[in-house]
Coordinates of C-alpha atoms and ligand atoms in Angstrom, one line a residue:
M1410 CA 122.5 101.3 89.5
E1411 CA 124.6 103.3 92.0
I1412 CA 123.5 103.1 95.6
L1413 CA 122.4 106.7 95.8
D1414 CA 120.3 106.3 92.7
T1415 CA 118.7 103.1 94.1
L1416 CA 117.8 105.0 97.3
L1417 CA 115.8 107.5 95.4
H1418 CA 114.4 105.0 92.9
R1419 CA 113.0 102.6 95.5
R1420 CA 109.3 102.8 96.1
S1421 CA 106.7 100.7 97.9
I1422 CA 105.0 98.5 95.3
R1423 CA 101.7 96.9 96.1
S1424 CA 100.5 95.4 92.9
F1425 CA 102.3 92.7 91.0
T1426 CA 102.0 90.7 87.8
G1427 CA 102.3 87.3 89.5
G1428 CA 104.7 84.5 88.4
G1429 CA 107.7 83.2 90.2
I1430 CA 111.1 84.7 91.1
P1431 CA 114.3 82.7 90.3
R1432 CA 115.9 81.1 93.4
E1433 CA 119.2 82.9 92.8
T1434 CA 117.4 86.3 92.8
V1435 CA 115.7 85.4 96.1
E1436 CA 119.1 84.4 97.5
A1437 CA 120.5 87.8 96.3
L1438 CA 117.8 89.5 98.4
L1439 CA 118.7 87.4 101.4
V1440 CA 122.4 88.2 101.0
A1441 CA 121.5 91.9 100.9
G1442 CA 119.4 91.5 104.1
M1443 CA 122.1 89.8 106.0
S1444 CA 125.0 92.0 104.8
G1445 CA 123.8 95.1 106.7
P1446 CA 125.1 96.2 110.1
A1447 CA 123.8 94.7 113.3
G1448 CA 124.3 95.7 116.9
K1449 CA 127.6 94.2 118.2
G1450 CA 127.5 92.1 115.0
K1451 CA 125.2 89.6 116.7
K1452 CA 122.8 89.2 113.8
P1453 CA 119.7 88.1 115.7
W1454 CA 117.6 87.8 112.5
R1455 CA 115.9 84.7 111.1
F1456 CA 114.2 84.6 107.7
V1457 CA 111.4 82.5 106.4
V1458 CA 110.8 82.7 102.6
V1459 CA 107.2 81.7 101.7
E1460 CA 106.4 80.9 98.0
D1461 CA 103.4 78.7 98.6
S1462 CA 100.3 80.7 97.4
E1463 CA 98.0 79.1 100.0
T1464 CA 100.3 80.1 102.8
I1465 CA 100.7 83.6 101.3
S1466 CA 96.9 84.0 101.4
R1467 CA 96.9 83.0 105.0
L1468 CA 99.6 85.6 105.8
A1469 CA 97.5 88.3 104.1
Q1470 CA 95.1 87.9 107.1
A1471 CA 97.8 88.9 109.5
R1472 CA 96.5 92.4 109.5
D1473 CA 93.2 94.1 109.8
P1474 CA 92.1 95.1 107.2
K1475 CA 93.5 92.3 105.1
Q1476 CA 96.5 93.5 103.0
K1477 CA 95.5 93.2 99.4
L1478 CA 99.1 93.4 98.1
F1479 CA 99.6 89.7 99.0
D1480 CA 97.1 88.6 96.3
T1481 CA 99.5 89.0 93.4
A1482 CA 102.8 88.6 95.3
S1483 CA 105.3 86.0 94.3
L1484 CA 106.7 85.5 97.7
V1485 CA 106.9 86.8 101.3
I1486 CA 110.0 87.1 103.4
A1487 CA 109.1 87.0 107.1
V1488 CA 111.8 88.5 109.3
F1489 CA 112.0 87.3 112.8
G1490 CA 114.4 88.5 115.6
D1491 CA 115.7 86.7 118.7
P1492 CA 115.6 89.2 121.6
S1493 CA 117.7 86.8 123.7
I1494 CA 120.6 87.3 121.2
A1495 CA 120.5 91.1 121.0
D1496 CA 118.4 93.8 122.5
T1497 CA 118.9 95.6 119.2
W1498 CA 116.8 93.0 117.4
V1499 CA 114.2 95.5 116.2
E1500 CA 116.8 97.8 114.7
D1501 CA 118.8 94.9 113.2
C1502 CA 115.7 93.3 111.6
S1503 CA 114.7 96.8 110.3
V1504 CA 118.1 97.1 108.7
A1505 CA 117.7 93.7 107.0
M1506 CA 114.2 94.6 105.8
T1507 CA 115.5 97.9 104.4
N1508 CA 118.4 96.2 102.6
M1509 CA 116.1 93.6 101.0
H1510 CA 113.6 96.2 100.0
L1511 CA 116.3 98.3 98.3
A1512 CA 117.9 95.2 96.7
A1513 CA 114.5 94.2 95.3
D1514 CA 114.2 97.6 93.6
A1515 CA 117.8 97.3 92.3
L1516 CA 117.0 93.9 90.8
G1517 CA 113.9 95.2 89.1
L1518 CA 111.4 93.6 91.5
G1519 CA 108.7 95.3 93.5
S1520 CA 108.3 95.0 97.2
C1521 CA 106.6 96.5 100.2
W1522 CA 107.2 96.4 103.9
V1523 CA 104.2 95.1 105.9
Q1524 CA 104.3 96.1 109.6
V1525 CA 103.7 93.3 112.0
R1526 CA 104.9 94.5 115.4
M1527 CA 102.1 96.3 117.3
R1528 CA 99.5 95.2 114.9
T1529 CA 96.6 92.7 115.2
T1530 CA 94.4 90.5 113.0
A1531 CA 90.7 91.2 112.6
D1532 CA 89.9 89.2 115.8
G1533 CA 92.5 91.0 117.9
T1534 CA 95.2 88.4 117.8
P1535 CA 98.7 90.0 117.7
S1536 CA 99.8 89.7 114.1
G1537 CA 103.1 88.3 115.1
D1538 CA 101.5 85.4 117.0
Y1539 CA 99.2 84.7 114.1
V1540 CA 102.1 84.5 111.6
S1541 CA 104.3 82.6 114.0
R1542 CA 101.7 79.9 114.3
I1543 CA 101.4 79.5 110.5
L1544 CA 105.2 79.4 110.0
D1545 CA 105.8 77.1 113.1
A1546 CA 108.2 79.7 114.6
P1547 CA 110.3 78.4 117.5
E1548 CA 109.4 79.7 120.9
G1549 CA 111.4 82.9 121.7
L1550 CA 111.4 84.4 118.2
S1551 CA 109.5 87.6 117.5
L1552 CA 108.3 88.6 114.1
E1553 CA 109.4 92.1 113.1
A1554 CA 107.9 92.5 109.7
M1555 CA 107.2 90.9 106.3
L1556 CA 108.6 91.9 103.0
V1557 CA 106.0 91.2 100.2
V1558 CA 107.9 90.7 96.9
G1559 CA 106.7 90.4 93.3
N1560 CA 107.1 91.2 89.7
I1561 CA 106.4 94.8 89.0
C1562 CA 103.3 96.0 87.1
E1563 CA 104.3 99.6 87.1
H1564 CA 107.0 101.4 89.1
P1565 CA 105.8 104.7 90.6
A1566 CA 107.9 107.8 89.9
P1567 CA 111.1 107.7 91.8
H1568 CA 111.8 110.2 94.6
T1569 CA 114.0 113.1 93.6
A1570 CA 116.5 115.0 95.8
A1571 CA 114.2 118.0 95.4
D1572 CA 111.3 116.1 97.2
I1573 CA 113.4 115.7 100.4
D1574 CA 112.3 118.0 103.2
M1575 CA 115.5 119.6 104.4
S1576 CA 113.5 121.7 106.9
L1577 CA 113.6 118.6 109.1
V1578 CA 117.3 119.1 109.5
S1579 CA 119.0 121.5 111.9
W1580 CA 122.7 122.1 111.9
E1581 CA 124.8 122.0 115.2
S1582 CA 121.6 122.3 117.4
F1583 CA 117.8 122.7 117.2
Ligands
LIG2688 C1 108.1 100.6 109.4 C2 107.3 100.6 108.1 C3 106.1 100.0 108.1 C4 105.3 100.0 107.0 N1 104.1 99.3 107.0 C5 103.4 99.1 105.8 C6 102.3 98.3 105.8 O1 101.9 97.7 106.8 N2 101.6 98.2 104.6 C7 101.9 98.9 103.5 O2 101.3 98.8 102.5 N3 103.0 99.7 103.5 C8 103.8 99.8 104.7 N4 104.9 100.6 104.7 C9 105.4 101.3 103.5 C10 105.1 102.8 103.6 O3 103.7 103.0 103.6 C11 105.8 103.6 102.5 O4 107.2 103.4 102.7 C12 105.5 105.1 102.5 O5 104.1 105.3 102.2 C13 106.4 105.9 101.5 O6 106.2 105.4 100.2 P1 107.5 104.9 99.4 O7 108.0 103.7 100.1 O8 106.9 104.5 98.0 O9 108.5 105.9 99.3 C14 105.8 100.6 105.8 C15 107.0 101.2 105.8 C16 107.8 101.2 106.9 C17 109.2 101.8 106.9

């Protein structure tokens, strides 16, 4: 699929059929994640791929309310940034998240971004701290977000160019 078609075709998918995803496909997602631009090329991102269903169920509790989409997911990719490497770590990790999310769609998989920064668990623990403890994250890394990935049940209708709100754009000045 051409890149512009993929951009319109991509949707957030929150319900999956279950089953695993081949290792080479997961690696293709990671290649996509790490091939994007990063501030000064510093690449402050770190990735943890979680396929263990028990760990995935614990990750589902990272947010309040619990995010149901984890229930049928095949895997979760947690994207951490190292603020000591680059002050653009949030942007860099967001680029990686977006690239993986798009690549998942292009590979026929479903995926959804789950926000972690600025979010808490049901008992008020910062979501990033909760996930970092589960994944044994080294001191100094901050969790940006998680990409929940699975085999698609049903792909929602793609976006179309006609859906895009061009009234949000001004030319030359506001
Ligand atoms: C920064 C960011 C945070 C998001 N957080 C969540 C989330 O926590 N849970 C969720 O189900 N979807 C989340 N989404 C997905 C959006 O809800 C989704 O992109 C939006 O509704 C538009 O739908 P579409 O992706 O199908 O075009 C997030 C997306 C972004 C970019």
